[in-house]
Short mmCIF file of C-alpha atoms in Angstrom, two decimals:
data_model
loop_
_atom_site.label_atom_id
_atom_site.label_comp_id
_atom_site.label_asym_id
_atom_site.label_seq_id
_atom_site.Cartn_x
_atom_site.Cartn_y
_atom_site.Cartn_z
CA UNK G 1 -11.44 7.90 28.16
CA UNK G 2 -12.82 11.67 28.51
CA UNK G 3 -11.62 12.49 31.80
CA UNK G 4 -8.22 10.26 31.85
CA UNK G 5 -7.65 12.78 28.50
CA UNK G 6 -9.10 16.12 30.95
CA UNK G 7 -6.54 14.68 33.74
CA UNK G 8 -4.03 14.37 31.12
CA UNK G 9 -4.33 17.73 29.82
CA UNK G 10 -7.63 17.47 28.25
CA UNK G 11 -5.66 17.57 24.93
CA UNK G 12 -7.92 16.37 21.69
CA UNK G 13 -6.11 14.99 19.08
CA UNK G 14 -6.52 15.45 15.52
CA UNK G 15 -7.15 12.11 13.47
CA UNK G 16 -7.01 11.46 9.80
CA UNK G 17 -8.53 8.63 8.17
CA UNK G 18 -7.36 8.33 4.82
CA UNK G 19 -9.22 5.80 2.17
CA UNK G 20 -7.32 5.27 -0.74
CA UNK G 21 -9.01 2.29 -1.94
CA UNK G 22 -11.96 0.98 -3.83
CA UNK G 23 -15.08 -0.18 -1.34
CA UNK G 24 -15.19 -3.55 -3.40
CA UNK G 25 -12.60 -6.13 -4.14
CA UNK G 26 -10.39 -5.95 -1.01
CA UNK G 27 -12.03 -5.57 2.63
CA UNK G 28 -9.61 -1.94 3.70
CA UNK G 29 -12.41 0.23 2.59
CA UNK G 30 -15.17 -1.35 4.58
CA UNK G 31 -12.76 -2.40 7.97
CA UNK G 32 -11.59 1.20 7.44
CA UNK G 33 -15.15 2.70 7.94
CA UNK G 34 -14.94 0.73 11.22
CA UNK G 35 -12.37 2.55 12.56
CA UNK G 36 -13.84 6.03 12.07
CA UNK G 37 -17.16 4.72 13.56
CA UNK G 38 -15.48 3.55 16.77
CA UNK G 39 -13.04 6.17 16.69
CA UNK G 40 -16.18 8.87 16.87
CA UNK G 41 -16.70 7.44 20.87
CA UNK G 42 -13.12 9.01 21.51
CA UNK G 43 -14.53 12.31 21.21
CA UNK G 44 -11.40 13.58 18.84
CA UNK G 45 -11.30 15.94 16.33
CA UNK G 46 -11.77 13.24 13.26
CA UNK G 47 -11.18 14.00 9.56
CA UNK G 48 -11.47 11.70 6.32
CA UNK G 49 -9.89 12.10 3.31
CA UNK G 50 -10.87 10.24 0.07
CA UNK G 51 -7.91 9.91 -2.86
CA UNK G 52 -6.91 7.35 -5.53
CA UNK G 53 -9.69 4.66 -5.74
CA UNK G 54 -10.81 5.45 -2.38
CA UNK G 55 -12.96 8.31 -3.97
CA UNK G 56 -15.30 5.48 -5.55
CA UNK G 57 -16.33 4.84 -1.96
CA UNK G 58 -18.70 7.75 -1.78
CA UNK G 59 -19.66 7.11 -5.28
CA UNK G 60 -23.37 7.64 -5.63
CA UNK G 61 -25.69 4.63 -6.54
CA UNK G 62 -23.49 1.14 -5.49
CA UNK G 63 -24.94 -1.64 -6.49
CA UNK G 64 -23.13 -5.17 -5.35
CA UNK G 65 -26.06 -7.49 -5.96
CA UNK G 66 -24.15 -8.94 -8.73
CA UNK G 67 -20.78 -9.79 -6.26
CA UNK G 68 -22.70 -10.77 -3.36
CA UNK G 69 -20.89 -8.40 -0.90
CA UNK G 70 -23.07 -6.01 1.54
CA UNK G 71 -23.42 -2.27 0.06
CA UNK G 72 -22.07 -0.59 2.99
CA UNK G 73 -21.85 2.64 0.79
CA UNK G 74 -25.04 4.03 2.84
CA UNK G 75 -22.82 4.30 6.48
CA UNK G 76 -21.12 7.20 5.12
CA UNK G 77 -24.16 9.19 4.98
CA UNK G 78 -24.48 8.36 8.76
CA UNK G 79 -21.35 9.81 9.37
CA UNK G 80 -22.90 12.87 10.46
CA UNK G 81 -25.19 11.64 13.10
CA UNK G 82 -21.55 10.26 14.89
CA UNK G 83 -20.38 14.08 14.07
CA UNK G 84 -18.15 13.38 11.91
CA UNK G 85 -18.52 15.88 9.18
CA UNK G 86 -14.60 16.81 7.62
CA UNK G 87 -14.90 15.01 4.43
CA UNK G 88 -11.86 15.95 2.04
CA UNK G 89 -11.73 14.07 -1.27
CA UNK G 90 -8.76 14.98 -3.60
CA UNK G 91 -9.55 16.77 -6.76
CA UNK G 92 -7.18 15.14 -8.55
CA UNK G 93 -8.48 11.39 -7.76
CA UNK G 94 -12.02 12.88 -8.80
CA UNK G 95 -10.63 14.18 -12.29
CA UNK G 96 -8.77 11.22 -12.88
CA UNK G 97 -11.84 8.78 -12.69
CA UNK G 98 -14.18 10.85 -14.22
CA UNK G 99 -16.20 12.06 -11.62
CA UNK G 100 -17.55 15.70 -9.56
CA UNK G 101 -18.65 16.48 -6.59
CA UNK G 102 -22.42 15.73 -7.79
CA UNK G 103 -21.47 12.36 -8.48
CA UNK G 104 -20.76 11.41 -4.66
CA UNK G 105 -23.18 10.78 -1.96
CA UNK G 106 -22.30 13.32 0.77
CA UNK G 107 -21.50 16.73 1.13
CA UNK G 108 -17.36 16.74 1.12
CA UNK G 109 -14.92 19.54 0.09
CA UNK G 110 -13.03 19.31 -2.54
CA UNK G 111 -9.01 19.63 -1.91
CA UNK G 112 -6.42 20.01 -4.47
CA UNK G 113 -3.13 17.24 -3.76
CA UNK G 114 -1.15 20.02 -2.30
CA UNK G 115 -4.07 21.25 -0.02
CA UNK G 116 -4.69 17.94 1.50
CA UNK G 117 -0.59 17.21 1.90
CA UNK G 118 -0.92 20.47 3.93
CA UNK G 119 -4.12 19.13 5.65
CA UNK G 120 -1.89 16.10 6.42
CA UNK G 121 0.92 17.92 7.52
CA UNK G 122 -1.26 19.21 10.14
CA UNK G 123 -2.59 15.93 11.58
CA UNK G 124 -1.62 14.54 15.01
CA UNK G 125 -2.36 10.87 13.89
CA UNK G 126 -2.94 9.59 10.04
CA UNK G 127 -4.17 6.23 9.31
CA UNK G 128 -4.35 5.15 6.07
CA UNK G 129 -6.72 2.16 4.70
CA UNK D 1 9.53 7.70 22.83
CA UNK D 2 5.97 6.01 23.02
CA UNK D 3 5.14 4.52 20.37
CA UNK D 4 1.35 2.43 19.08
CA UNK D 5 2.67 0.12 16.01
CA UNK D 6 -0.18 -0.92 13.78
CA UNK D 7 0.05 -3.70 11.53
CA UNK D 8 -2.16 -4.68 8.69
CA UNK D 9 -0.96 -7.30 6.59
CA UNK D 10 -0.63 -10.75 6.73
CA UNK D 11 2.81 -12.58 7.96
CA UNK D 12 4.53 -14.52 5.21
CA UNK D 13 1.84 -13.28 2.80
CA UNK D 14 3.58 -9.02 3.41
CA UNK D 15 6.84 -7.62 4.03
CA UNK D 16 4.64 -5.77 6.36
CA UNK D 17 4.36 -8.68 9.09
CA UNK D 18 8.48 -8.54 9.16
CA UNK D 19 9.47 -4.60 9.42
CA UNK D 20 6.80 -4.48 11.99
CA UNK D 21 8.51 -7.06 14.15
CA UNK D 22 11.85 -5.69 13.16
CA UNK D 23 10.51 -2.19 13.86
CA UNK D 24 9.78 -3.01 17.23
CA UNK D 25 12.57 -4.80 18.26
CA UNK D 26 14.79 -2.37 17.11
CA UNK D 27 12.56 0.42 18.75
CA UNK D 28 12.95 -1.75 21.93
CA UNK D 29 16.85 -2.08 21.95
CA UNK D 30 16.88 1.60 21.22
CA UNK D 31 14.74 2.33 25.18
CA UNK D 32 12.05 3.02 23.36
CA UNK D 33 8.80 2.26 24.94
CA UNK D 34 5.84 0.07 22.58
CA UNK D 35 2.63 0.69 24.54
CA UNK D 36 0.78 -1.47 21.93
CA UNK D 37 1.18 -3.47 18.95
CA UNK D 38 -3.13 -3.54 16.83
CA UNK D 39 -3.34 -6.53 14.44
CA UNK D 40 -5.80 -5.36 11.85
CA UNK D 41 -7.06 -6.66 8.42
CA UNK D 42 -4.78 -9.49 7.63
CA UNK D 43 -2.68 -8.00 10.17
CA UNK D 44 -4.69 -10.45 12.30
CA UNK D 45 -3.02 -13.71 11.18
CA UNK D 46 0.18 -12.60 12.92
CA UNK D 47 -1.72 -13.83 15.96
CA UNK D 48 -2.59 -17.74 15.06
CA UNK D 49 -0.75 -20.10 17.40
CA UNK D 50 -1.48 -22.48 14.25
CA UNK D 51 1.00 -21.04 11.81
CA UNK D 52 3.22 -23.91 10.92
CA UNK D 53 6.18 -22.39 8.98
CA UNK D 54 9.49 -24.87 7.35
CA UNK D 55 11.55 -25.27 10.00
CA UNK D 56 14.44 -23.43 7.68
CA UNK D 57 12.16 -20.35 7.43
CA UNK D 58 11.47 -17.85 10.32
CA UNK D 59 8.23 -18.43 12.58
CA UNK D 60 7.10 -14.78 12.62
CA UNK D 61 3.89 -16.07 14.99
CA UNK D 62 6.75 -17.12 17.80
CA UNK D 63 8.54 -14.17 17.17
CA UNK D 64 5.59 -12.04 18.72
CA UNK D 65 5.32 -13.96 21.14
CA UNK D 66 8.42 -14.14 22.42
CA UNK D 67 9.34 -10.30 22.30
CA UNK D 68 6.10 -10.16 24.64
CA UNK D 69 7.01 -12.12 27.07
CA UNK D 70 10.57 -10.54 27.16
CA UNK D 71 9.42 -6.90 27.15
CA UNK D 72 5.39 -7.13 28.43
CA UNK D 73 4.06 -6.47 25.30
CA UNK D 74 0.60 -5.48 24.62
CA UNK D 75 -0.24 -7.61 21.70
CA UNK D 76 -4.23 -6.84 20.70
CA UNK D 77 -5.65 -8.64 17.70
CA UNK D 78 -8.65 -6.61 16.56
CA UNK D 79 -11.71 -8.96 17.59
CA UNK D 80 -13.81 -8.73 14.28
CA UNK D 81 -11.77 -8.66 12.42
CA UNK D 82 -10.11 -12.56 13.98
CA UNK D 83 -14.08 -13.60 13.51
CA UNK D 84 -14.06 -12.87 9.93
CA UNK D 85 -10.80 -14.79 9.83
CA UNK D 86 -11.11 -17.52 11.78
CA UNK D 87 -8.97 -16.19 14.59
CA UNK D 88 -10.39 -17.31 18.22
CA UNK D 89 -9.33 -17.66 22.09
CA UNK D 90 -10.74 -19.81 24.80
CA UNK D 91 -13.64 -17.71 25.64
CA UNK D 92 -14.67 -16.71 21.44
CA UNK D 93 -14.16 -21.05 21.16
CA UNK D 94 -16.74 -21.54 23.90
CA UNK D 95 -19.07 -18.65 22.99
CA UNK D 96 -19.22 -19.59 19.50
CA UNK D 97 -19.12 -22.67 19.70
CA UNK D 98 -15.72 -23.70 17.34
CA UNK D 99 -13.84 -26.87 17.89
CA UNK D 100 -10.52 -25.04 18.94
CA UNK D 101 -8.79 -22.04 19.76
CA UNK D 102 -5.52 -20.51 18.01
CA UNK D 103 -5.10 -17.13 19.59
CA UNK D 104 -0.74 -17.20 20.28
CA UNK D 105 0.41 -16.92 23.53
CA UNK D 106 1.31 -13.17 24.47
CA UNK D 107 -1.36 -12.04 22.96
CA UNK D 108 -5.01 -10.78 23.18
CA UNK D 109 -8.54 -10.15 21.38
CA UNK D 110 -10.15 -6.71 21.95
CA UNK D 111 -12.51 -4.35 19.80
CA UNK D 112 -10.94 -1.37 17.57
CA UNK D 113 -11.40 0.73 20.80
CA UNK D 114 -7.86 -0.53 21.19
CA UNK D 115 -6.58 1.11 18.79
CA UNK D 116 -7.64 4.69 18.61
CA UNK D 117 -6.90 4.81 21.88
CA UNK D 118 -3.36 3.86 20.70
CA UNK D 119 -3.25 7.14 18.32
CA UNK D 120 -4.40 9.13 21.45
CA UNK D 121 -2.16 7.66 24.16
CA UNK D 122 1.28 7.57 21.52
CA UNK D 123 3.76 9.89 21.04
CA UNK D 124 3.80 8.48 17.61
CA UNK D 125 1.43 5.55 15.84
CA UNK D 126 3.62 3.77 13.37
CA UNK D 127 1.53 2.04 10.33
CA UNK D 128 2.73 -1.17 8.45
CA UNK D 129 1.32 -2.46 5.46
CA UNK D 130 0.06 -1.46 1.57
#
């Protein structure tokens, strides 16, 4: 894939994941986090942004012992080993629900609505989960 | 244009499963070229040669198939996603084991791969679903 991209022009594109729902009750969340772990082999230049419910999936401390579904919340902490470190979660989302910064489980900047729709804006290819 | 055309919800179930198809035909009969169609989440089910519609009601499984075969379609249903939901060819029947396969004709299982390399290769990636 690296070199048919280098005989193409070597051009990287810029991807941006964006999870706008909760990691429990439907599957997006969780099949989304697939994507961005396979897309990390492509060796693009990968962001994720977190808004709406979507911002409860770095939520520290998950517990799903009492639904019986996997806590997958710990992958996004390994995000970084697969170098993918752009974390954007909407400031907005956060305030709505309640929560900070402190309250999530990785290191992410905080963007206001209009800063991310410029982030966006910017973004060769946006998938949205 | 070259477009990638991602669907991710269910047919019958989603409007999704339609203005994809519609999408794509219409991008077609505009010389537009589809280098790939990804089935994802429910998107998947769009790919069971099982789907057994009323025969007064559209068969949105056939419908895949046969814009493949007319324009050489790459049709790629995401492979774990068609485990989780019961989705299987020949080869996923035999390897694990399951009394039958239902992949459609026209198209194909393959990993998620398949896709990014859809958003790399496309002039544009065109989403359908919530």
């Amino acid at each position: 894939m690296d070199e048919m991209d280098m005989e193409e022009g070597g051009a990287v594109k810029k991807f941006m994941f964006v999870n706008r729902k909760a990691p429990y009750g439907t599957i997006y969340a969780l099949e989304g986090l697939e994507v961005v772990l396979i897309s990390a082999a492509f060796d693009q230049d990968v962001s994720l942004a977190f808004c709406d419910d979507g911002v409860y999936e770095l939520k520290k401390g998950q517990d799903t012992k009492g639904i019986g579904v996997k806590n997958f919340s710990p992958t996004y902490r390994a995000l970084e080993g697969y170098d993918i470190e752009k974390l954007y979660v909407e400031k907005e989302s956060l305030e709505a629900r309640g929560l900070t910064e402190d309250d999530l489980l990785v290191d992410v900047q905080v963007l206001s609505s209009a800063e991310l729709g410029a982030m966006m804006a910017e973004q060769d290819v946006v998938i949205s989960f | 244009m070259k477009l990638g055309i991602m669907v991710s919800e269910g047919p019958y179930t989603h409007q999704a499963a339609d203005t994809a198809y519609n999408f794509a035909k219409a991008a077609l009969e505009k010389g537009h070229e589809i280098y790939r169609v990804f089935f994802y989440h429910d998107g998947v089910n769009n790919g069971t040669g099982y789907t057994t519609p009323p025969q007064d009601d559209r068969n949105i499984v056939n419908r895949w198939s046969e814009l493949a075969q007319q324009h050489n379609l790459d049709l790629v249903v995401c492979v774990a996603a068609a485990q989780r939901r019961g989705i299987v060819d020949a080869d996923e029947q035999k390897r694990h084991g399951k009394s039958g396969n239902n992949l459609a004709p026209g198209f194909r299982i393959s990993g998620l791969g398949q896709l990014v390399e859809a958003g790399i290769q496309c002039d544009r990636l065109v989403t359908f679903g919530d």
